[in-house]
Short mmCIF file of C-alpha atoms in Angstrom, two decimals:
data_model
loop_
_atom_site.label_atom_id
_atom_site.label_comp_id
_atom_site.label_asym_id
_atom_site.label_seq_id
_atom_site.Cartn_x
_atom_site.Cartn_y
_atom_site.Cartn_z
CA MET Z 505 -64.43 142.55 -10.67
CA PRO Z 506 -61.73 145.26 -10.42
CA LEU Z 507 -61.97 147.68 -7.50
CA VAL Z 508 -59.97 150.36 -5.91
CA LEU Z 509 -60.55 152.12 -2.71
CA GLY Z 510 -58.82 155.38 -1.93
CA LEU Z 511 -58.97 157.84 1.24
CA GLY Z 512 -59.17 161.55 1.15
CA LEU Z 513 -61.24 162.25 -2.12
CA SER Z 514 -60.67 166.03 -2.12
CA SER Z 515 -56.93 165.76 -1.64
CA ALA Z 516 -56.47 162.93 -4.20
CA ARG Z 517 -58.36 165.19 -6.66
CA SER Z 518 -56.01 168.16 -6.07
CA GLN Z 519 -53.08 166.15 -6.50
CA MET Z 520 -54.18 164.40 -9.73
CA MET Z 521 -54.36 161.01 -8.12
CA VAL Z 522 -50.72 160.10 -8.91
CA ALA Z 523 -49.43 158.87 -5.46
CA PHE Z 524 -51.71 156.01 -4.84
CA ILE Z 525 -49.94 152.82 -3.66
CA PRO Z 526 -51.88 149.31 -3.11
CA VAL Z 527 -51.73 148.34 0.40
CA LEU Z 528 -54.40 145.54 0.46
CA PHE Z 529 -55.96 143.05 -1.86
CA PHE Z 530 -59.00 141.14 -1.00
CA PRO Z 531 -59.77 138.07 -3.12
CA ARG Z 532 -63.13 135.97 -2.99
CA LYS Z 533 -64.99 133.55 -5.03
CA LEU Z 534 -68.66 133.90 -5.99
CA SER Z 535 -71.14 131.55 -4.37
CA LYS Z 536 -73.50 129.48 -6.44
CA SER Z 537 -76.26 132.19 -6.12
CA GLU Z 538 -73.94 135.02 -6.70
CA GLN Z 539 -73.00 133.50 -9.98
CA ASN Z 540 -76.37 133.99 -11.19
CA TYR Z 541 -76.24 137.95 -10.80
CA ASP Z 542 -75.87 140.06 -13.77
CA VAL Z 543 -72.90 142.11 -14.52
CA GLY Z 544 -74.20 145.19 -12.91
CA ASN Z 545 -74.92 143.28 -9.70
CA ARG Z 546 -71.74 141.60 -9.70
CA GLU Z 547 -69.70 144.63 -9.98
CA LEU Z 548 -71.76 146.39 -6.97
CA LEU Z 549 -71.28 143.21 -5.06
CA ALA Z 550 -67.43 143.94 -5.28
CA VAL Z 551 -68.14 147.31 -3.78
CA LYS Z 552 -70.29 145.67 -0.97
CA LEU Z 553 -67.69 143.06 -0.04
CA ALA Z 554 -64.78 145.53 -0.05
CA LEU Z 555 -66.81 147.87 2.41
CA GLU Z 556 -67.64 144.81 4.70
CA GLU Z 557 -63.94 143.63 4.79
CA TRP Z 558 -62.49 147.09 5.66
CA ARG Z 559 -65.64 148.44 7.41
CA HIS Z 560 -63.68 149.16 10.77
CA TRP Z 561 -61.53 151.82 8.78
CA LEU Z 562 -64.27 153.25 6.53
CA GLU Z 563 -67.52 153.17 8.41
CA GLY Z 564 -68.20 156.49 10.06
CA SER Z 565 -65.36 158.34 8.46
CA LYS Z 566 -65.76 161.99 8.17
CA THR Z 567 -63.17 162.24 5.44
CA PRO Z 568 -64.84 161.02 2.02
CA PHE Z 569 -63.37 158.36 0.27
CA LEU Z 570 -63.26 157.30 -3.38
CA VAL Z 571 -64.29 153.91 -5.05
CA TRP Z 572 -62.64 153.22 -8.56
CA THR Z 573 -64.73 150.66 -10.66
CA ASP Z 574 -64.41 149.64 -14.17
CA HIS Z 575 -68.10 149.40 -14.60
CA ARG Z 576 -69.69 152.91 -15.72
CA ASN Z 577 -73.10 152.17 -14.86
CA LEU Z 578 -72.49 152.10 -11.07
CA GLU Z 579 -71.78 156.06 -11.23
CA TYR Z 580 -75.47 156.45 -11.50
CA LEU Z 581 -76.41 154.18 -8.39
CA LYS Z 582 -77.14 156.95 -6.10
CA THR Z 583 -79.22 159.00 -8.59
CA ALA Z 584 -81.15 156.28 -10.02
CA LYS Z 585 -84.98 156.44 -9.55
CA ARG Z 586 -85.47 152.69 -9.32
CA LEU Z 587 -83.37 149.84 -8.07
CA ASN Z 588 -83.76 146.01 -8.36
CA PRO Z 589 -84.40 144.37 -4.78
CA ILE Z 590 -81.03 143.46 -4.41
CA GLN Z 591 -79.67 146.87 -5.02
CA ALA Z 592 -82.31 148.38 -2.69
CA ARG Z 593 -81.19 146.15 0.13
CA TRP Z 594 -77.59 146.99 -0.31
CA ALA Z 595 -78.19 150.74 -0.75
CA LEU Z 596 -79.34 150.54 2.98
CA PHE Z 597 -75.68 149.35 3.62
CA PHE Z 598 -73.86 151.74 1.58
CA SER Z 599 -75.72 154.90 3.39
CA ARG Z 600 -73.42 153.90 6.39
CA PHE Z 601 -70.34 155.06 4.34
CA ASN Z 602 -69.08 158.41 2.96
CA PHE Z 603 -67.91 157.46 -0.58
CA THR Z 604 -68.13 158.37 -4.12
CA LEU Z 605 -68.19 155.86 -7.12
CA SER Z 606 -65.97 157.00 -9.77
CA TYR Z 607 -65.46 155.12 -13.32
CA ARG Z 608 -62.09 154.26 -14.23
CA PRO Z 609 -61.48 151.92 -17.23
CA GLY Z 610 -59.47 148.56 -16.94
CA SER Z 611 -56.63 149.81 -18.89
CA LYS Z 612 -55.83 152.60 -16.20
CA ASN Z 613 -56.94 150.17 -13.32
CA THR Z 614 -54.37 147.38 -14.17
CA LYS Z 615 -53.80 145.69 -10.83
CA PRO Z 616 -57.26 145.18 -9.84
CA ASP Z 617 -58.07 144.11 -13.34
CA ALA Z 618 -55.32 141.67 -13.59
CA LEU Z 619 -56.63 139.88 -10.49
CA SER Z 620 -60.06 139.41 -12.11
CA ARG Z 621 -58.73 137.58 -15.05
CA VAL Z 622 -58.59 134.00 -15.25
CA PHE Z 623 -55.22 132.36 -15.27
CA GLU Z 624 -54.77 129.86 -18.14
CA ALA Z 625 -51.73 127.42 -17.28
CA LYS Z 626 -50.10 126.06 -20.46
CA GLU Z 627 -50.93 122.47 -21.23
CA GLN Z 628 -48.33 119.83 -20.95
CA ASP Z 629 -48.02 116.38 -22.34
CA PRO Z 630 -48.84 113.96 -19.50
CA GLU Z 631 -46.32 111.47 -21.17
CA GLU Z 632 -43.63 114.15 -21.45
CA GLU Z 633 -44.24 115.14 -17.74
CA ARG Z 634 -44.17 111.61 -16.54
CA GLY Z 635 -40.81 111.04 -18.23
CA PHE Z 636 -39.02 113.48 -15.85
CA ILE Z 637 -40.58 112.21 -12.69
CA LEU Z 638 -38.79 109.40 -10.64
CA PRO Z 639 -40.48 107.56 -7.83
CA ASP Z 640 -39.58 108.60 -4.37
CA THR Z 641 -37.98 104.78 -3.66
CA VAL Z 642 -35.58 105.43 -6.61
CA ARG Z 643 -34.58 108.74 -5.45
CA CYS Z 644 -33.92 107.54 -1.83
CA ALA Z 645 -31.95 104.58 -2.99
CA VAL Z 646 -29.69 106.91 -5.14
CA SER Z 647 -29.17 109.20 -2.18
CA ARG Z 648 -28.31 106.26 0.08
CA LEU Z 649 -25.65 104.97 -2.44
CA GLY Z 650 -24.25 108.59 -2.59
CA LEU Z 651 -24.06 108.80 1.13
CA GLU Z 652 -22.54 105.50 1.51
CA ARG Z 653 -19.90 106.56 -1.17
CA GLU Z 654 -19.23 109.67 0.68
CA VAL Z 655 -18.62 107.66 3.89
CA ARG Z 656 -16.14 105.41 2.45
CA GLU Z 657 -14.31 108.31 0.77
CA SER Z 658 -14.14 110.15 3.98
CA LEU Z 659 -12.54 107.49 5.99
CA GLY Z 660 -9.17 107.72 3.94
CA SER Z 661 -6.52 107.51 6.67
CA PHE Z 662 -9.22 107.66 9.51
CA GLN Z 663 -8.30 105.17 12.41
CA ILE Z 664 -11.17 102.82 12.51
CA SER Z 665 -12.20 101.58 16.12
CA ASP Z 666 -11.41 97.81 16.60
CA THR Z 667 -14.83 97.28 17.99
CA CYS Z 668 -16.66 97.99 14.76
CA PRO Z 669 -18.31 95.04 13.18
CA LYS Z 670 -16.85 93.96 9.92
CA ASP Z 671 -20.12 93.88 8.21
CA ARG Z 672 -20.89 97.57 8.96
CA LEU Z 673 -19.36 100.75 7.71
CA PHE Z 674 -17.67 102.86 10.22
CA VAL Z 675 -18.96 106.66 10.03
CA PRO Z 676 -16.48 109.40 10.96
CA PRO Z 677 -17.85 112.21 13.31
CA GLN Z 678 -18.47 114.98 10.65
CA LEU Z 679 -20.96 112.65 8.77
CA ARG Z 680 -22.94 111.15 11.67
CA PRO Z 681 -25.58 113.91 11.49
CA ARG Z 682 -26.15 113.27 7.85
CA VAL Z 683 -26.65 109.48 8.36
CA ILE Z 684 -29.19 109.89 11.19
CA GLU Z 685 -31.03 112.46 9.28
CA PHE Z 686 -31.28 110.46 6.19
CA CYS Z 687 -32.45 107.35 7.90
CA HIS Z 688 -34.89 109.39 10.05
CA SER Z 689 -36.20 112.30 8.06
CA SER Z 690 -36.06 111.28 4.56
CA ARG Z 691 -39.15 110.58 2.62
CA LEU Z 692 -38.52 106.73 2.33
CA TYR Z 693 -38.55 106.40 6.07
CA GLY Z 694 -40.83 109.17 7.38
CA HIS Z 695 -39.59 109.83 10.83
CA PRO Z 696 -39.70 106.59 12.64
CA GLY Z 697 -39.15 106.35 16.24
CA ILE Z 698 -35.77 105.83 18.13
CA TYR Z 699 -35.65 102.01 17.88
CA LYS Z 700 -36.73 102.11 14.35
CA THR Z 701 -34.21 104.76 13.34
CA LEU Z 702 -31.63 102.80 15.20
CA GLN Z 703 -32.21 99.62 13.40
CA LEU Z 704 -32.20 101.37 10.08
CA ILE Z 705 -28.69 102.83 10.80
CA LYS Z 706 -27.33 99.45 12.16
CA SER Z 707 -28.12 97.68 9.04
CA GLN Z 708 -25.24 99.33 7.32
CA PHE Z 709 -23.25 101.82 9.44
CA TRP Z 710 -21.85 101.92 12.98
CA TRP Z 711 -19.93 104.39 15.45
CA PRO Z 712 -19.45 103.76 19.51
CA SER Z 713 -22.14 106.52 20.48
CA LEU Z 714 -24.80 105.65 17.95
CA ALA Z 715 -27.64 104.84 20.24
CA LYS Z 716 -26.89 107.88 22.35
CA ASP Z 717 -26.75 110.13 19.09
CA VAL Z 718 -30.00 108.85 17.49
CA GLY Z 719 -31.87 109.21 20.78
CA GLU Z 720 -30.72 113.14 21.06
CA PHE Z 721 -31.57 113.59 17.32
CA VAL Z 722 -35.10 111.88 17.43
CA ALA Z 723 -35.89 114.02 20.74
CA ALA Z 724 -35.00 117.20 19.22
CA CYS Z 725 -36.84 116.55 15.85
CA SER Z 726 -39.42 119.25 15.38
CA PRO Z 727 -41.75 117.36 13.21
CA CYS Z 728 -41.74 114.26 15.46
CA SER Z 729 -42.48 116.60 18.59
CA GLN Z 730 -45.51 118.34 16.84
CA ALA Z 731 -47.07 114.87 15.75
CA LYS Z 732 -46.74 113.42 18.99
CA ALA Z 733 -49.81 112.36 20.89
CA SER Z 734 -50.60 114.70 23.85
CA ARG Z 735 -50.24 113.12 27.29
CA ARG Z 736 -52.17 115.92 28.90
CA PRO Z 737 -55.82 115.30 29.99
CA PRO Z 738 -58.46 116.63 27.74
CA SER Z 739 -59.25 120.33 27.85
CA GLY Z 740 -62.59 121.81 29.00
CA LEU Z 741 -65.13 123.56 26.84
CA LEU Z 742 -63.75 126.57 24.95
CA ARG Z 743 -65.31 129.90 26.03
CA PRO Z 744 -65.60 132.51 23.32
CA LEU Z 745 -63.95 136.07 24.16
CA PRO Z 746 -66.54 138.81 24.59
CA VAL Z 747 -66.49 141.65 21.88
CA PRO Z 748 -64.92 144.72 23.37
CA SER Z 749 -66.93 147.92 23.64
CA ARG Z 750 -64.47 150.41 22.63
CA PRO Z 751 -60.98 150.67 21.23
CA TRP Z 752 -57.86 149.49 23.09
CA SER Z 753 -60.04 147.92 25.91
CA SER Z 754 -58.91 144.51 24.97
CA LEU Z 755 -55.51 143.46 23.59
CA SER Z 756 -53.86 140.36 22.16
CA MET Z 757 -50.26 139.85 22.15
CA ASP Z 758 -47.74 137.40 20.58
CA PHE Z 759 -44.14 137.15 19.59
CA ILE Z 760 -42.67 136.45 15.93
CA THR Z 761 -39.40 134.85 16.55
CA GLY Z 762 -36.78 133.06 14.30
CA LEU Z 763 -36.34 136.21 12.19
CA PRO Z 764 -32.95 136.94 10.62
CA SER Z 765 -31.00 139.82 12.63
CA SER Z 766 -31.72 143.36 11.43
CA ASP Z 767 -29.74 145.99 13.34
CA GLY Z 768 -29.42 143.47 16.04
CA PHE Z 769 -33.23 143.05 16.45
CA THR Z 770 -34.55 139.30 16.02
CA VAL Z 771 -37.89 139.36 17.69
CA ILE Z 772 -41.14 141.41 16.97
CA LEU Z 773 -43.78 141.80 19.73
CA THR Z 774 -47.15 142.11 17.90
CA ILE Z 775 -50.02 144.02 20.05
CA VAL Z 776 -53.67 143.95 18.43
CA ASP Z 777 -56.56 146.01 19.53
CA ARG Z 778 -59.32 143.51 19.54
CA PHE Z 779 -61.78 146.07 18.63
CA SER Z 780 -60.23 147.99 15.82
CA LYS Z 781 -57.79 145.49 14.72
CA MET Z 782 -55.05 148.21 14.98
CA VAL Z 783 -51.61 146.76 15.35
CA HIS Z 784 -48.38 147.83 17.08
CA LEU Z 785 -45.25 145.98 16.08
CA VAL Z 786 -42.35 146.41 18.67
CA PRO Z 787 -38.94 145.33 17.45
CA LEU Z 788 -36.75 143.51 20.17
CA LEU Z 789 -33.30 142.47 20.55
CA LYS Z 790 -34.51 139.00 22.36
CA LEU Z 791 -37.64 137.46 24.00
CA PRO Z 792 -38.41 139.80 27.03
CA SER Z 793 -38.87 138.84 30.60
CA ALA Z 794 -42.08 139.42 32.57
CA LYS Z 795 -40.68 142.62 34.22
CA GLU Z 796 -39.44 143.89 30.79
CA MET Z 797 -42.70 143.38 29.30
CA GLY Z 798 -44.27 145.77 31.77
CA PHE Z 799 -41.79 148.48 30.51
CA ILE Z 800 -42.47 147.92 26.94
CA LEU Z 801 -46.54 148.18 27.36
CA ALA Z 802 -46.13 151.21 29.56
CA LYS Z 803 -44.14 152.77 26.76
CA GLU Z 804 -45.64 151.33 23.49
CA VAL Z 805 -49.33 151.15 24.69
CA PHE Z 806 -50.61 152.53 27.80
CA ARG Z 807 -49.02 156.02 27.31
CA LEU Z 808 -50.71 156.21 23.92
CA HIS Z 809 -54.09 154.60 24.49
CA GLY Z 810 -54.57 154.24 28.21
CA LEU Z 811 -54.90 151.05 30.25
CA PRO Z 812 -56.88 148.10 28.83
CA SER Z 813 -59.39 145.98 30.72
CA ASP Z 814 -58.11 142.75 29.55
CA ILE Z 815 -54.97 141.21 27.62
CA VAL Z 816 -55.05 137.91 25.84
CA SER Z 817 -51.74 136.02 25.25
CA ASP Z 818 -50.49 132.48 24.89
CA ARG Z 819 -48.83 130.62 27.88
CA GLY Z 820 -45.47 131.84 27.40
CA PRO Z 821 -43.06 132.18 30.33
CA GLN Z 822 -43.57 136.04 30.51
CA PHE Z 823 -47.33 135.71 30.75
CA VAL Z 824 -47.36 132.97 33.24
CA ALA Z 825 -44.84 134.55 35.52
CA ARG Z 826 -46.02 135.56 39.03
CA TYR Z 827 -44.54 139.19 38.31
CA TRP Z 828 -46.78 139.56 35.20
CA GLN Z 829 -49.96 138.21 37.05
CA GLU Z 830 -49.19 140.98 39.99
CA PHE Z 831 -48.24 143.70 37.56
CA CYS Z 832 -51.72 143.35 35.90
CA ALA Z 833 -53.57 142.97 38.90
CA MET Z 834 -52.21 146.18 40.29
CA LEU Z 835 -53.36 147.89 37.27
CA GLY Z 836 -56.88 146.39 37.21
CA ILE Z 837 -56.20 144.30 33.93
CA SER Z 838 -57.55 140.77 33.56
CA VAL Z 839 -55.06 138.33 32.25
CA ASN Z 840 -56.65 135.71 29.71
CA LEU Z 841 -54.55 132.75 28.51
CA SER Z 842 -55.13 130.99 25.44
CA SER Z 843 -56.04 127.28 25.45
CA GLY Z 844 -53.05 126.27 23.15
#
């Protein structure tokens, strides 16, 4: 159901509508009951769903906006003398928006039109496809042989410790992380614990600090730490947050980290108004302290939108610090920490 929304109807017409750039796409499958709609109701459903999705931007707007559709009959919706029950029910919803429906053929409405087409993948012979797929066990065995060969070649004139068992292969320092990673993180072994990883390496390899290195590697393994069973007591019942009554009265904040450096900035602070969903993105050189957070909010939010009544955040060190708690209490701001 190709559909385009455009703000500023009068200005768009005066500019011949040549400067529109897509900023949002909204995909959705039809439910079983919606699949029984005729073509007209399906096309009208696309308009209704789009207005619902972006209601917080469009409802109550004094500036009229334009809705392009590739179904010409929708242009006569507002002037039709008789509507079917579905259209009559939706007409009440449409009355809350200041928009005009305009017909635009699919040939000129290419981006939304392309999204409504069914993608047909090229069929492939299952026998041909199977011929190029190796079982994971074969891949891991080949990788282990390659790793063993690389260790042997790297020894060269390397002085091997006298304490190395004769039935095991000594691993030079530069290859030890690779050996541990293979025996712990490969698909064949699937992140075993410290003891099992140590036994897998000991069956073929050796070096003096083997046990210490394996323990440090497994302790720092991100997938293992995420899958580890929680030792904390069970949490209490979740309490839903109340719906804000006005814009910028309730904020939620979080950090985006692990980004490549851009002009020295590596962190983004996201500040979201829970009422309108408006977002402020603040680039930062590093994660700020609790004191720096106060200056950032004063500059980026308070001077523009006033003081909020509450702030929702995770339990990062900035937000559980005593300075942050006292700063918010002094301004009359309630601090809500997430349960995660």
